[in-house]
Structure formats: structure tokens, C-alpha cells
Coordinates of N, CA and C and ligand atoms in Angstrom, one line a residue:
X1150 N 25.8 6.0 -22.6 CA 25.3 4.7 -22.4 C 24.2 4.7 -21.3
X1151 N 23.0 4.1 -21.7 CA 21.9 4.2 -20.7 C 22.0 3.0 -19.8
X1152 N 21.9 3.3 -18.5 CA 22.0 2.3 -17.5 C 20.8 2.2 -16.6
X1153 N 20.6 1.0 -16.1 CA 19.6 0.7 -15.0 C 20.3 0.3 -13.8
X1154 N 20.1 1.0 -12.7 CA 20.8 0.6 -11.4 C 19.7 -0.1 -10.6
X1155 N 20.1 -1.3 -10.2 CA 19.1 -2.1 -9.4 C 19.8 -2.4 -8.0
X1156 N 19.3 -1.9 -7.0 CA 19.9 -2.1 -5.6 C 19.4 -3.5 -5.2
X1157 N 20.3 -4.2 -4.5 CA 19.9 -5.6 -4.1 C 19.7 -6.5 -5.3
X1158 N 20.6 -6.3 -6.3 CA 20.4 -7.0 -7.6 C 21.0 -8.4 -7.6
X1159 N 21.7 -8.8 -6.5 CA 22.4 -10.1 -6.5 C 21.5 -11.3 -6.4
X1160 N 20.3 -11.1 -5.8 CA 19.5 -12.3 -5.5 C 18.0 -12.0 -5.7
X1161 N 17.2 -13.0 -5.7 CA 15.7 -12.8 -5.6 C 15.1 -11.9 -6.6
X1162 N 14.2 -11.1 -6.2 CA 13.5 -10.2 -7.1 C 14.5 -9.3 -7.8
X1163 N 15.5 -8.8 -7.1 CA 16.5 -7.9 -7.7 C 17.2 -8.5 -8.9
X1164 N 17.5 -9.8 -8.8 CA 18.2 -10.5 -9.9 C 17.2 -10.6 -11.1
X1165 N 16.0 -11.0 -10.8 CA 15.0 -11.1 -11.9 C 14.8 -9.7 -12.6
X1166 N 14.9 -8.6 -11.8 CA 14.7 -7.3 -12.4 C 16.0 -7.0 -13.3
X1167 N 17.1 -7.3 -12.8 CA 18.4 -7.1 -13.6 C 18.3 -7.8 -14.9
X1168 N 17.8 -9.0 -14.9 CA 17.7 -9.8 -16.2 C 16.7 -9.1 -17.1
X1169 N 15.6 -8.7 -16.5 CA 14.5 -8.0 -17.3 C 15.1 -6.7 -17.9
X1170 N 15.9 -5.9 -17.1 CA 16.5 -4.7 -17.6 C 17.4 -5.0 -18.8
X1171 N 18.1 -6.1 -18.6 CA 19.1 -6.5 -19.7 C 18.3 -6.8 -21.0
X1172 N 17.1 -7.4 -20.8 CA 16.3 -7.7 -22.0 C 15.8 -6.4 -22.7
X1173 N 15.6 -5.4 -21.9 CA 15.2 -4.1 -22.4 C 16.4 -3.3 -23.0
X1174 N 17.6 -3.9 -22.9 CA 18.7 -3.3 -23.6 C 19.6 -2.4 -22.7
X1175 N 19.3 -2.4 -21.4 CA 20.1 -1.5 -20.5 C 21.4 -2.1 -20.2
X1176 N 22.4 -1.3 -19.9 CA 23.6 -1.7 -19.2 C 23.2 -1.7 -17.7
X1177 N 23.3 -2.9 -17.1 CA 22.8 -3.0 -15.8 C 23.8 -2.9 -14.7
X1178 N 23.6 -1.9 -13.8 CA 24.5 -1.7 -12.7 C 23.9 -2.5 -11.5
X1179 N 24.6 -3.5 -11.1 CA 24.1 -4.5 -10.1 C 24.7 -4.2 -8.7
X1180 N 23.8 -3.6 -7.9 CA 24.3 -3.3 -6.5 C 24.0 -4.6 -5.6
X1181 N 24.9 -4.8 -4.7 CA 24.7 -5.8 -3.7 C 25.4 -5.4 -2.4
X1182 N 25.1 -6.1 -1.3 CA 25.7 -5.7 -0.1 C 27.0 -6.5 0.2
X1183 N 26.9 -7.9 0.1 CA 28.1 -8.7 0.5 C 28.2 -10.0 -0.3
X1184 N 27.2 -10.4 -1.0 CA 27.2 -11.7 -1.6 C 27.7 -11.6 -3.0
X1185 N 29.1 -11.6 -3.1 CA 29.7 -11.4 -4.4 C 29.4 -12.5 -5.4
X1186 N 29.4 -13.7 -4.9 CA 29.2 -14.9 -5.8 C 27.8 -14.8 -6.4
X1187 N 26.8 -14.4 -5.6 CA 25.5 -14.3 -6.2 C 25.4 -13.1 -7.2
X1188 N 26.1 -12.0 -6.9 CA 26.1 -10.9 -7.8 C 26.8 -11.3 -9.1
X1189 N 27.8 -12.1 -9.0 CA 28.5 -12.5 -10.3 C 27.6 -13.4 -11.1
X1190 N 26.7 -14.2 -10.4 CA 25.8 -15.0 -11.1 C 24.7 -14.1 -11.9
X1191 N 24.3 -13.1 -11.2 CA 23.4 -12.1 -11.9 C 24.0 -11.5 -13.1
X1192 N 25.3 -11.1 -12.9 CA 26.0 -10.5 -14.1 C 26.1 -11.5 -15.2
X1193 N 26.4 -12.7 -14.9 CA 26.4 -13.7 -16.0 C 25.1 -13.9 -16.7
X1194 N 24.0 -13.8 -15.9 CA 22.7 -14.0 -16.5 C 22.3 -12.8 -17.4
X1195 N 22.8 -11.6 -16.9 CA 22.6 -10.4 -17.7 C 23.4 -10.5 -19.1
X1196 N 24.6 -11.0 -19.0 CA 25.4 -11.2 -20.2 C 24.8 -12.2 -21.1
X1197 N 24.2 -13.2 -20.5 CA 23.6 -14.3 -21.3 C 22.4 -13.7 -22.2
X1198 N 21.9 -12.6 -21.8 CA 20.8 -11.9 -22.5 C 21.3 -11.1 -23.6
X1199 N 22.7 -11.0 -23.8 CA 23.3 -10.2 -24.8 C 23.5 -8.8 -24.4
X1200 N 23.3 -8.5 -23.2 CA 23.5 -7.1 -22.7 C 24.8 -7.1 -21.8
X1201 N 25.1 -6.0 -21.2 CA 26.3 -6.0 -20.3 C 25.9 -5.3 -19.0
X1202 N 26.8 -5.4 -18.1 CA 26.6 -4.8 -16.8 C 27.8 -4.7 -16.0
X1203 N 27.7 -4.3 -14.7 CA 28.8 -4.3 -13.8 C 28.3 -4.3 -12.4
X1204 N 29.2 -4.7 -11.5 CA 28.8 -4.9 -10.1 C 29.2 -3.6 -9.3
X1205 N 28.4 -3.2 -8.4 CA 28.7 -2.0 -7.6 C 28.3 -2.4 -6.1
X1206 N 29.3 -2.7 -5.3 CA 29.0 -3.1 -3.9 C 29.0 -1.9 -3.0
X1207 N 27.8 -1.8 -2.4 CA 27.7 -0.8 -1.3 C 26.5 -1.1 -0.5
X1208 N 26.5 -0.7 0.8 CA 25.4 -0.8 1.7 C 24.5 0.4 1.5
X1209 N 23.3 0.1 1.0 CA 22.4 1.3 0.7 C 22.0 2.1 2.0
X1210 N 22.2 1.4 3.1 CA 21.8 2.1 4.4 C 22.9 2.9 5.0
X1211 N 24.1 2.9 4.3 CA 25.2 3.6 4.9 C 25.5 4.9 4.1
X1212 N 25.2 6.0 4.6 CA 25.3 7.3 3.9 C 26.6 7.5 3.3
X1213 N 27.7 7.3 4.1 CA 29.0 7.6 3.7 C 29.4 6.6 2.5
X1214 N 29.0 5.4 2.6 CA 29.4 4.4 1.6 C 28.6 4.7 0.3
X1215 N 27.4 5.0 0.4 CA 26.6 5.4 -0.8 C 27.3 6.6 -1.5
X1216 N 27.6 7.6 -0.7 CA 28.2 8.8 -1.3 C 29.6 8.4 -2.0
X1217 N 30.4 7.6 -1.3 CA 31.7 7.3 -1.8 C 31.6 6.4 -3.0
X1218 N 30.9 5.3 -2.9 CA 30.9 4.3 -4.0 C 30.0 4.8 -5.2
X1219 N 28.7 5.0 -4.9 CA 27.7 5.4 -5.9 C 28.0 6.8 -6.4
X1220 N 28.3 7.7 -5.5 CA 28.6 9.1 -5.9 C 29.9 9.1 -6.7
X1221 N 30.8 8.3 -6.3 CA 32.1 8.2 -7.1 C 31.9 7.6 -8.4
X1222 N 31.0 6.6 -8.5 CA 30.7 6.0 -9.8 C 30.0 7.1 -10.8
X1223 N 29.1 7.8 -10.2 CA 28.4 8.8 -11.0 C 29.4 9.9 -11.5
X1224 N 30.2 10.3 -10.6 CA 31.3 11.3 -10.9 C 32.3 10.8 -12.0
X1225 N 32.6 9.5 -11.9 CA 33.7 9.0 -12.7 C 33.2 8.3 -14.0
X1226 N 31.9 8.3 -14.2 CA 31.3 7.7 -15.4 C 30.4 8.7 -16.1
X1227 N 30.9 9.8 -16.6 CA 30.1 10.8 -17.2 C 29.4 10.3 -18.5
X1228 N 30.0 9.3 -19.1 CA 29.4 8.9 -20.4 C 28.2 7.9 -20.1
X1229 N 28.1 7.5 -18.8 CA 27.0 6.6 -18.5 C 25.9 7.4 -17.7
X1230 N 24.7 7.0 -18.0 CA 23.6 7.8 -17.4 C 22.6 6.8 -16.8
X1231 N 22.3 6.9 -15.5 CA 21.3 6.0 -14.9 C 19.9 6.6 -15.3
X1232 N 19.3 5.8 -16.2 CA 17.9 6.3 -16.7 C 16.8 5.6 -15.9
X1233 N 17.2 4.4 -15.4 CA 16.2 3.6 -14.6 C 16.9 3.3 -13.2
X1234 N 16.2 3.7 -12.1 CA 16.6 3.3 -10.8 C 15.6 2.4 -10.1
X1235 N 16.0 1.2 -9.7 CA 15.1 0.4 -9.0 C 15.6 0.2 -7.6
X1236 N 14.9 0.9 -6.7 CA 15.3 0.8 -5.2 C 14.6 -0.5 -4.7
X1237 N 15.4 -1.6 -4.8 CA 14.9 -2.9 -4.4 C 15.4 -3.5 -3.1
X1238 N 16.6 -3.1 -2.8 CA 17.3 -3.7 -1.6 C 16.4 -3.5 -0.4
X1239 N 16.3 -4.6 0.4 CA 15.5 -4.5 1.6 C 15.7 -5.7 2.5
X1240 N 15.4 -5.6 3.7 CA 15.5 -6.7 4.7 C 14.3 -6.7 5.6
X1241 N 14.1 -7.9 6.2 CA 13.1 -7.9 7.3 C 13.7 -8.6 8.5
X1242 N 13.2 -8.1 9.6 CA 13.6 -8.7 10.9 C 12.4 -8.7 11.8
X1243 N 11.6 -9.8 11.7 CA 10.3 -9.8 12.3 C 10.3 -10.1 13.8
X1244 N 9.6 -9.3 14.5 CA 9.4 -9.5 15.9 C 8.2 -8.7 16.4
X1245 N 7.5 -9.1 17.3 CA 6.3 -8.3 17.8 C 6.8 -7.1 18.4
X1246 N 6.1 -6.0 18.3 CA 6.5 -4.7 18.8 C 6.9 -4.7 20.3
X1247 N 6.1 -5.6 21.0 CA 6.4 -5.7 22.5 C 7.8 -6.0 22.7
X1248 N 8.4 -6.9 21.9 CA 9.8 -7.3 22.1 C 10.8 -6.6 21.2
X1249 N 10.3 -5.8 20.3 CA 11.3 -5.2 19.3 C 12.2 -4.2 20.0
X1250 N 13.5 -4.4 19.8 CA 14.5 -3.4 20.4 C 14.8 -2.4 19.3
X1251 N 15.6 -1.4 19.7 CA 15.8 -0.3 18.8 C 16.7 -0.7 17.6
X1252 N 17.6 -1.7 17.8 CA 18.4 -2.2 16.7 C 17.5 -2.8 15.7
X1253 N 16.5 -3.6 16.1 CA 15.6 -4.3 15.2 C 14.8 -3.3 14.4
X1254 N 14.5 -2.2 15.0 CA 13.8 -1.1 14.3 C 14.7 -0.5 13.3
X1255 N 15.9 -0.1 13.7 CA 16.8 0.6 12.8 C 17.4 -0.3 11.7
X1256 N 17.6 -1.6 12.0 CA 18.2 -2.5 11.0 C 17.3 -2.7 9.8
X1257 N 16.0 -2.4 10.0 CA 15.0 -2.5 8.9 C 14.8 -1.2 8.3
X1258 N 14.6 -0.2 9.1 CA 14.3 1.2 8.5 C 15.5 1.7 7.8
X1259 N 16.7 1.3 8.2 CA 18.0 1.9 7.6 C 18.1 1.5 6.1
X1260 N 18.2 0.2 5.8 CA 18.4 -0.2 4.4 C 17.2 0.2 3.5
X1261 N 16.0 0.2 4.1 CA 14.8 0.5 3.3 C 14.5 2.0 3.1
X1262 N 14.2 2.6 4.2 CA 13.8 4.0 4.1 C 15.0 4.9 3.9
X1263 N 16.0 4.8 4.7 CA 17.2 5.7 4.5 C 17.9 5.3 3.2
X1264 N 17.9 4.0 2.9 CA 18.5 3.6 1.6 C 17.8 4.2 0.4
X1265 N 16.5 4.3 0.4 CA 15.8 5.0 -0.6 C 16.3 6.4 -0.8
X1266 N 16.4 7.1 0.3 CA 16.9 8.5 0.3 C 18.3 8.7 -0.2
X1267 N 19.2 7.9 0.4 CA 20.7 8.0 0.0 C 20.9 7.7 -1.5
X1268 N 20.3 6.6 -2.0 CA 20.5 6.2 -3.3 C 19.9 7.2 -4.3
X1269 N 18.6 7.5 -4.1 CA 17.9 8.3 -5.0 C 18.5 9.7 -5.1
X1270 N 19.1 10.2 -4.0 CA 19.7 11.5 -4.0 C 20.9 11.5 -5.0
X1271 N 21.6 10.4 -5.1 CA 22.8 10.4 -6.0 C 22.4 10.3 -7.4
X1272 N 21.2 9.8 -7.7 CA 20.8 9.5 -9.1 C 19.9 10.6 -9.7
X1273 N 19.2 11.2 -8.8 CA 18.1 12.1 -9.3 C 18.6 13.3 -10.1
X1274 N 19.7 13.9 -9.7 CA 20.3 15.0 -10.4 C 20.5 14.8 -11.9
X1275 N 21.1 13.6 -12.2 CA 21.3 13.2 -13.6 C 20.0 13.1 -14.4
X1276 N 19.0 12.6 -13.7 CA 17.7 12.5 -14.4 C 17.1 13.9 -14.6
X1277 N 17.2 14.7 -13.7 CA 16.6 16.1 -13.8 C 17.3 16.8 -15.0
X1278 N 18.6 16.6 -15.1 CA 19.4 17.3 -16.2 C 19.0 16.8 -17.5
X1279 N 18.7 15.4 -17.6 CA 18.3 14.8 -18.9 C 16.9 15.0 -19.1
X1280 N 16.1 15.4 -18.1 CA 14.7 15.6 -18.2 C 14.0 14.2 -18.6
X1281 N 14.5 13.2 -18.1 CA 13.9 11.9 -18.3 C 14.4 10.9 -17.2
X1282 N 13.5 10.1 -16.7 CA 14.0 9.1 -15.7 C 12.8 8.2 -15.3
X1283 N 13.2 7.0 -14.8 CA 12.2 6.1 -14.2 C 12.7 5.6 -12.9
X1284 N 12.0 5.9 -11.8 CA 12.3 5.4 -10.5 C 11.2 4.4 -10.0
X1285 N 11.6 3.2 -9.7 CA 10.7 2.2 -9.2 C 11.1 1.7 -7.9
X1286 N 10.2 1.8 -6.9 CA 10.5 1.4 -5.5 C 9.9 0.1 -5.2
X1287 N 10.6 -0.8 -4.6 CA 10.1 -2.1 -4.2 C 9.5 -1.9 -2.8
X1288 N 8.2 -1.9 -2.7 CA 7.6 -1.9 -1.3 C 7.0 -3.2 -1.0
X1289 N 5.8 -3.3 -0.4 CA 5.3 -4.6 0.0 C 3.8 -4.4 0.4
X1290 N 3.1 -5.5 0.3 CA 1.8 -5.6 0.9 C 1.8 -5.1 2.3
X1291 N 2.8 -5.3 3.1 CA 2.9 -4.9 4.5 C 2.9 -3.4 4.6
X1292 N 3.4 -2.7 3.6 CA 3.3 -1.2 3.6 C 2.0 -0.7 3.3
X1293 N 1.1 -1.5 2.7 CA -0.2 -1.1 2.4 C -1.2 -1.4 3.5
X1294 N -1.2 -2.6 4.0 CA -2.2 -3.1 5.0 C -1.6 -3.2 6.4
X1295 N -0.2 -3.2 6.5 CA 0.4 -3.5 7.8 C 0.3 -5.0 8.1
X1296 N 1.4 -5.5 8.6 CA 1.5 -6.9 9.0 C 1.9 -7.1 10.4
X1297 N 1.1 -7.8 11.2 CA 1.5 -8.0 12.6 C 2.9 -8.7 12.7
X1298 N 3.7 -8.3 13.6 CA 5.1 -8.9 13.7 C 6.1 -8.2 12.8
X1299 N 5.5 -7.3 12.0 CA 6.4 -6.5 11.1 C 6.1 -5.0 11.2
X1300 N 6.1 -4.5 12.4 CA 5.8 -3.1 12.5 C 7.0 -2.3 11.9
X1301 N 8.2 -2.7 12.1 CA 9.4 -2.1 11.5 C 9.3 -2.1 10.0
X1302 N 9.1 -3.3 9.4 CA 9.1 -3.5 8.0 C 7.9 -2.7 7.3
X1303 N 6.7 -2.8 8.0 CA 5.5 -2.1 7.5 C 5.7 -0.6 7.5
X1304 N 6.4 -0.1 8.5 CA 6.6 1.3 8.6 C 7.6 1.8 7.5
X1305 N 8.6 1.0 7.3 CA 9.6 1.3 6.2 C 8.9 1.3 4.9
X1306 N 8.2 0.3 4.6 CA 7.5 0.3 3.2 C 6.4 1.3 3.1
X1307 N 5.7 1.6 4.1 CA 4.7 2.6 4.1 C 5.4 4.0 3.9
X1308 N 6.5 4.2 4.5 CA 7.3 5.4 4.3 C 7.7 5.6 2.9
X1309 N 8.1 4.5 2.3 CA 8.6 4.6 0.9 C 7.4 4.9 0.0
X1310 N 6.2 4.4 0.3 CA 5.0 4.7 -0.5 C 4.7 6.2 -0.4
X1311 N 4.8 6.7 0.7 CA 4.6 8.2 0.9 C 5.6 9.0 0.1
X1312 N 6.8 8.5 0.1 CA 7.9 9.2 -0.6 C 7.7 9.1 -2.1
X1313 N 7.2 7.9 -2.5 CA 7.0 7.7 -4.0 C 6.0 8.7 -4.5
X1314 N 4.9 8.9 -3.7 CA 3.8 9.8 -4.2 C 4.3 11.2 -4.1
X1315 N 5.0 11.6 -3.1 CA 5.5 13.0 -3.0 C 6.5 13.3 -4.1
X1316 N 7.5 12.4 -4.3 CA 8.5 12.7 -5.3 C 8.0 12.7 -6.7
X1317 N 7.0 11.8 -6.9 CA 6.3 11.8 -8.2 C 5.8 13.1 -8.6
X1318 N 5.2 13.9 -7.7 CA 4.7 15.2 -8.0 C 5.8 16.2 -8.1
X1319 N 6.9 16.1 -7.4 CA 8.0 17.0 -7.5 C 8.6 17.0 -8.9
X1320 N 8.8 15.8 -9.4 CA 9.6 15.7 -10.6 C 8.8 15.4 -11.9
X1321 N 7.5 15.4 -11.8 CA 6.7 15.1 -13.0 C 6.9 16.0 -14.2
X1322 N 7.1 17.2 -13.9 CA 7.4 18.2 -15.1 C 8.7 17.9 -15.8
X1323 N 9.6 17.2 -15.2 CA 10.9 16.9 -15.8 C 10.9 15.6 -16.5
X1324 N 9.8 15.0 -16.7 CA 9.8 13.7 -17.4 C 10.2 12.5 -16.6
X1325 N 10.2 12.7 -15.3 CA 10.6 11.5 -14.5 C 9.4 11.0 -13.8
X1326 N 9.2 9.7 -13.9 CA 8.1 9.0 -13.2 C 8.7 8.3 -12.0
X1327 N 7.8 8.2 -10.9 CA 8.2 7.5 -9.7 C 7.0 6.6 -9.3
X1328 N 7.3 5.3 -9.3 CA 6.2 4.4 -9.0 C 6.7 3.3 -8.0
X1329 N 5.8 2.6 -7.5 CA 6.2 1.5 -6.5 C 5.5 0.2 -6.9
X1330 N 6.1 -0.9 -6.6 CA 5.6 -2.2 -6.8 C 5.4 -2.9 -5.4
X1331 N 4.3 -3.4 -5.1 CA 4.0 -4.0 -3.8 C 3.7 -5.5 -3.9
X1332 N 4.8 -6.3 -3.8 CA 4.5 -7.8 -3.8 C 3.9 -8.3 -2.6
X1333 N 3.2 -9.4 -2.7 CA 2.8 -10.2 -1.6 C 3.8 -11.2 -1.3
X1334 N 3.4 -12.5 -1.2 CA 4.4 -13.6 -1.0 C 5.1 -14.0 -2.3
X1335 N 6.4 -13.7 -2.3 CA 7.2 -14.1 -3.5 C 8.3 -15.1 -3.1
X1336 N 8.5 -16.1 -3.9 CA 9.5 -17.2 -3.5 C 10.9 -16.7 -3.7
X1337 N 11.6 -16.3 -2.6 CA 13.0 -15.9 -2.6 C 13.6 -16.3 -1.3
X1338 N 14.9 -16.0 -1.2 CA 15.6 -16.3 0.1 C 14.8 -15.6 1.3
X1339 N 14.3 -14.5 1.0 CA 13.6 -13.7 2.1 C 12.4 -14.5 2.7
X1340 N 11.8 -15.3 1.9 CA 10.6 -16.1 2.3 C 10.9 -17.6 2.5
X1341 N 12.2 -17.9 2.4 CA 12.5 -19.4 2.3 C 12.1 -20.1 3.6
X1342 N 12.1 -19.5 4.7 CA 11.8 -20.2 5.9 C 10.3 -20.1 6.3
X1343 N 9.5 -19.5 5.4 CA 8.0 -19.5 5.7 C 7.4 -20.8 5.3
X1344 N 6.3 -21.1 5.8 CA 5.6 -22.3 5.5 C 4.7 -22.0 4.2
X1345 N 5.3 -22.3 3.1 CA 4.7 -21.9 1.8 C 3.3 -22.5 1.6
X1346 N 3.2 -23.8 2.0 CA 2.0 -24.5 1.8 C 0.8 -23.9 2.6
X1347 N 1.1 -23.6 3.8 CA 0.1 -23.1 4.7 C -0.3 -21.7 4.3
X1348 N 0.7 -20.8 4.0 CA 0.4 -19.5 3.6 C -0.2 -19.3 2.3
X1349 N 0.1 -20.3 1.4 CA -0.5 -20.2 0.0 C -2.1 -20.4 0.1
X1350 N -2.5 -21.0 1.2 CA -4.0 -21.2 1.4 C -4.7 -19.9 1.6
X1351 N -3.9 -18.9 2.0 CA -4.5 -17.5 2.2 C -4.6 -16.8 0.9
X1352 N -3.9 -17.2 -0.1 CA -3.8 -16.5 -1.4 C -4.8 -17.0 -2.4
X1353 N -5.7 -16.1 -2.9 CA -6.7 -16.6 -3.9 C -6.1 -17.4 -5.0
X1354 N -4.9 -17.1 -5.5 CA -4.2 -17.9 -6.5 C -3.6 -19.2 -6.0
X1355 N -3.6 -19.4 -4.7 CA -3.2 -20.6 -4.0 C -1.7 -20.9 -4.2
X1356 N -0.9 -19.8 -4.4 CA 0.6 -20.1 -4.6 C 1.3 -18.8 -4.3
X1357 N 2.6 -18.9 -4.0 CA 3.5 -17.8 -4.0 C 3.8 -17.3 -5.4
X1358 N 4.2 -16.0 -5.5 CA 4.6 -15.5 -6.8 C 6.0 -15.8 -7.1
X1359 N 6.5 -15.5 -8.3 CA 7.9 -15.6 -8.7 C 8.5 -14.3 -8.8
X1360 N 9.9 -14.2 -8.7 CA 10.6 -13.0 -8.9 C 10.3 -12.4 -10.3
X1361 N 10.2 -13.3 -11.3 CA 10.0 -12.9 -12.7 C 8.6 -12.2 -12.8
X1362 N 7.6 -12.6 -12.1 CA 6.3 -12.0 -12.1 C 6.4 -10.5 -11.6
X1363 N 7.2 -10.3 -10.6 CA 7.4 -9.0 -10.1 C 8.2 -8.1 -11.1
X1364 N 9.3 -8.7 -11.6 CA 10.1 -8.0 -12.6 C 9.3 -7.5 -13.8
X1365 N 8.3 -8.2 -14.2 CA 7.5 -7.8 -15.3 C 6.8 -6.5 -15.1
X1366 N 6.3 -6.3 -13.8 CA 5.7 -5.0 -13.5 C 6.7 -3.9 -13.4
X1367 N 7.9 -4.2 -12.9 CA 9.0 -3.2 -12.9 C 9.3 -2.8 -14.3
X1368 N 9.3 -3.8 -15.2 CA 9.6 -3.5 -16.6 C 8.6 -2.5 -17.2
X1369 N 7.3 -2.7 -16.8 CA 6.3 -1.8 -17.3 C 6.5 -0.4 -16.9
X1370 N 6.8 -0.2 -15.6 CA 7.0 1.1 -15.1 C 8.3 1.7 -15.7
X1371 N 9.2 0.9 -16.0 CA 10.5 1.4 -16.6 C 10.4 1.7 -18.1
X1372 N 9.3 1.3 -18.7 CA 9.2 1.4 -20.1 C 8.8 2.9 -20.5
X1373 N 9.1 3.2 -21.8 CA 8.7 4.5 -22.3 C 7.2 4.7 -22.3
X1374 N 6.6 3.5 -22.6 CA 5.1 3.5 -22.7 C 4.3 3.9 -21.4
X1375 N 5.0 3.8 -20.3 CA 4.4 4.1 -19.0 C 4.5 5.6 -18.7
X1376 N 4.6 6.4 -19.7 CA 5.0 7.8 -19.5 C 4.0 8.6 -18.7
X1377 N 2.7 8.2 -18.7 CA 1.7 9.0 -18.0 C 1.2 8.4 -16.7
X1378 N 2.1 7.4 -16.2 CA 1.7 6.7 -15.0 C 2.8 7.1 -13.9
X1379 N 2.4 7.8 -12.9 CA 3.3 8.2 -11.8 C 2.6 8.3 -10.5
X1380 N 3.4 8.0 -9.4 CA 2.8 8.0 -8.1 C 2.0 6.8 -7.8
X1381 N 2.1 5.8 -8.6 CA 1.2 4.6 -8.4 C 1.9 3.5 -7.6
X1382 N 1.1 2.7 -7.0 CA 1.6 1.5 -6.3 C 0.8 0.3 -6.9
X1383 N 1.6 -0.6 -7.5 CA 0.9 -1.7 -8.1 C 1.1 -3.0 -7.2
X1384 N 0.0 -3.6 -6.8 CA 0.1 -4.8 -6.0 C 0.3 -6.0 -6.9
X1385 N 1.2 -6.9 -6.5 CA 1.4 -8.1 -7.2 C 1.4 -9.2 -6.1
X1386 N 0.2 -9.7 -5.9 CA 0.0 -10.6 -4.7 C -1.0 -11.8 -4.9
X1387 N -1.3 -12.1 -6.2 CA -2.2 -13.2 -6.4 C -3.6 -13.0 -5.9
X1388 N -4.0 -11.7 -5.6 CA -5.3 -11.4 -5.1 C -5.4 -11.4 -3.6
X1389 N -4.3 -11.5 -2.9 CA -4.3 -11.5 -1.5 C -4.9 -10.3 -0.8
X1390 N -4.6 -9.1 -1.4 CA -5.1 -7.9 -0.8 C -5.0 -6.8 -1.9
X1391 N -6.1 -6.0 -1.9 CA -6.0 -4.8 -2.9 C -6.7 -3.6 -2.3
Ligands
LIG40 P1 16.3 -11.4 -0.9 O1 16.2 -12.6 -1.7 O2 16.6 -11.5 0.6 O3 17.5 -10.5 -1.5 C1 17.8 -9.3 -0.8 C2 18.7 -8.5 -1.8 O4 19.0 -7.2 -1.2 C3 20.1 -9.1 -1.9 O5 20.5 -8.9 -3.2 C4 21.0 -8.4 -0.9 O6 22.3 -8.4 -1.2 C5 20.4 -7.0 -1.0 N1 20.6 -6.2 0.2 C6 20.1 -6.4 1.5 N2 20.5 -5.4 2.3 C7 21.2 -4.6 1.5 C8 21.9 -3.4 1.8 N3 21.9 -2.8 3.0 N4 22.6 -2.8 0.8 C9 22.6 -3.3 -0.5 N5 21.9 -4.4 -0.8 C10 21.3 -5.1 0.2 O7 15.1 -10.4 -1.0 P2 13.8 -10.4 -2.0 O8 12.8 -11.3 -1.5 O9 14.3 -10.5 -3.4 O10 13.3 -8.9 -1.7 C11 13.7 -7.8 -2.6 C12 12.8 -6.6 -2.2 O11 11.4 -7.0 -2.3 C13 12.9 -6.2 -0.8 O12 12.8 -4.8 -0.7 C14 11.7 -6.8 -0.1 O13 11.4 -6.1 1.1 C15 10.7 -6.7 -1.2 N6 9.6 -7.7 -1.0 C16 9.8 -9.1 -1.0 C17 8.8 -9.9 -0.8 C18 8.9 -11.4 -0.9 O14 8.0 -12.1 -0.6 N7 10.1 -11.9 -1.2 C19 7.5 -9.4 -0.6 C20 7.3 -8.0 -0.6 C21 8.4 -7.2 -0.8 P3 23.4 -9.6 -0.8 O15 23.1 -10.7 -1.8 O16 24.7 -9.0 -1.1 O17 23.1 -9.9 0.6

């Protein structure tokens, strides 16, 4: 059974990606950190597309938990194979560097950068053995241009961009592609408290994007047709920056 694992699949962009993966016919493994009710809603949406899926709760930034829960899942589900991995889970904790304490640095770097490492390590071996796989990392405009007030978040996302390009070259011969998607302002819980009207004025398209618009790009990278595209970062930002 071919599976797509989406970290942070309970809400926002991750949920839209789960639904898109269901449309592509994947059995969707929906990771989330704590919001079980939202994760159940995603699963219902996946099933409404005629596909199936399951929930897998773990904190991507916790090495032991990823090993125990995801590693245990991989070990105990030999008939299932994660063909698509979407490293989407991420958080932001914005503060100017002058005031940023070490916890605010680690709280952001942990789930994003460490999480990429912990989760990908559990899944990569199966892809190498099958000589096929698609890894898509959710980064950000902040990782490309840097955003003031987000030194931690920008560093985490820039780190994943570097990892995307390096890993892409390591595994290219094995039929595995590794790409990244870099959204600008997307309407989700993460951006709920931002002043959308004011910030939209900075965007050439004069609006925030939708999770579905991001999921469409993930679907392209996940497709068989994207077989000669690897190590790329695709901006989805309404023309804000390129
Ligand atoms: P969101 O609405 O805040 O949702 C975050 C998701 O990540 C939730 O499913 C949450 O699970 C999960 N999550 C958070 N920490 C986790 C952890 N440690 N382990 C496992 N799951 C965890 O965020 P979003 O806006 O959809 O963002 C998704 C990704 O896109 C992030 O990587 C973000 O940095 C990136 N991004 C977003 C924007 C934007 O404008 N929204 C722009 C650029 C990049 P629970 O529901 O269980 O809490």
C-alpha cells in the first residue's frame, strides 16, 4: 500500500496537502502534535475523497518520540510504504533578536530543522530500498530573504533549504526527489492574528494565498511527472518575492 506521510496534517496547509494526496490515491498518514479533533476532521476529509488514511500523533521535534511512534509504525507496517513524505509541521515564535531567549530559538529550530532530520531519517531507508520516493519540505519566504523579527524561523527554513539541496544530490541516483515549497502569506491559524488587509497591500496579487494553492505545488512535486525536478525551491507568494 502506497502511503503519503504529512507532518502537521491536522490543520492549515498540512490538511490541504492531505486532501490533495487523497485525491492522488494515496493512503494518507496524518501526523499531528496534539489537536486530535482537527486531525479527525482531516481524516474525514480524506475519506470524503474516497481514499483512506490514519492518524499518527508525535512531536516531530522529539527524537525519542519520532523513533518510538514513527519508527514503530514503519517497523510494524511492512505492507505499507511511505512513497511521499511532506515535512510540513512548523511553528513560529516571532521576537526581535535583541529580546530572543534561547528557548524561543530552540522552540522554532526544534520542530522545523530537527524535525526534518528525525522524520526523514525514519522514512528514507524505505525509499532507498524501493528506489523511488518524493520528499517535499515546507519552507518559507523567510528562509529565502530573511524576515526581521523572525531570525529563528528564517534560520530554520534556510537550514531546510540547504538540506533539501544537499539531500537531493545524495539520493538522486535512487529515484528519490527532494524539493521545497516556499509560501508567502497563506491564510491559516499561523497567520490568523496578522493584519491581512495591511499586509496584502505588499503583495502584487493583493491577497493572502490559500492552503489549497500551496497543496497544488506539493502535488506537482509528489507526482511521477516531476521525475526530473530535484533540489528546487518553488515560491508561492503572489509575486511578493522571487
Ligand atoms: P498551522 O495552521 O499553525 O498548523 C500547524 C500544523 O503543524 C498543525 O497541524 C500542528 O499540529 C502541526 N505541528 C506543529 N508543531 C508540531 C510538532 N512539533 N510536531 C508535529 N506537528 C506539529 O500552520 P500552517 O500555516 O499550516 O503552516 C504549515 C507549514 O507551512 C509550516 O511549516 C509553516 O512554517 C509553513 N509556512 C506557513 C506560512 C503561512 O503563511 N501560513 C507561510 C510560509 C510557510 P496540531 O494541530 O496538533 O497543533
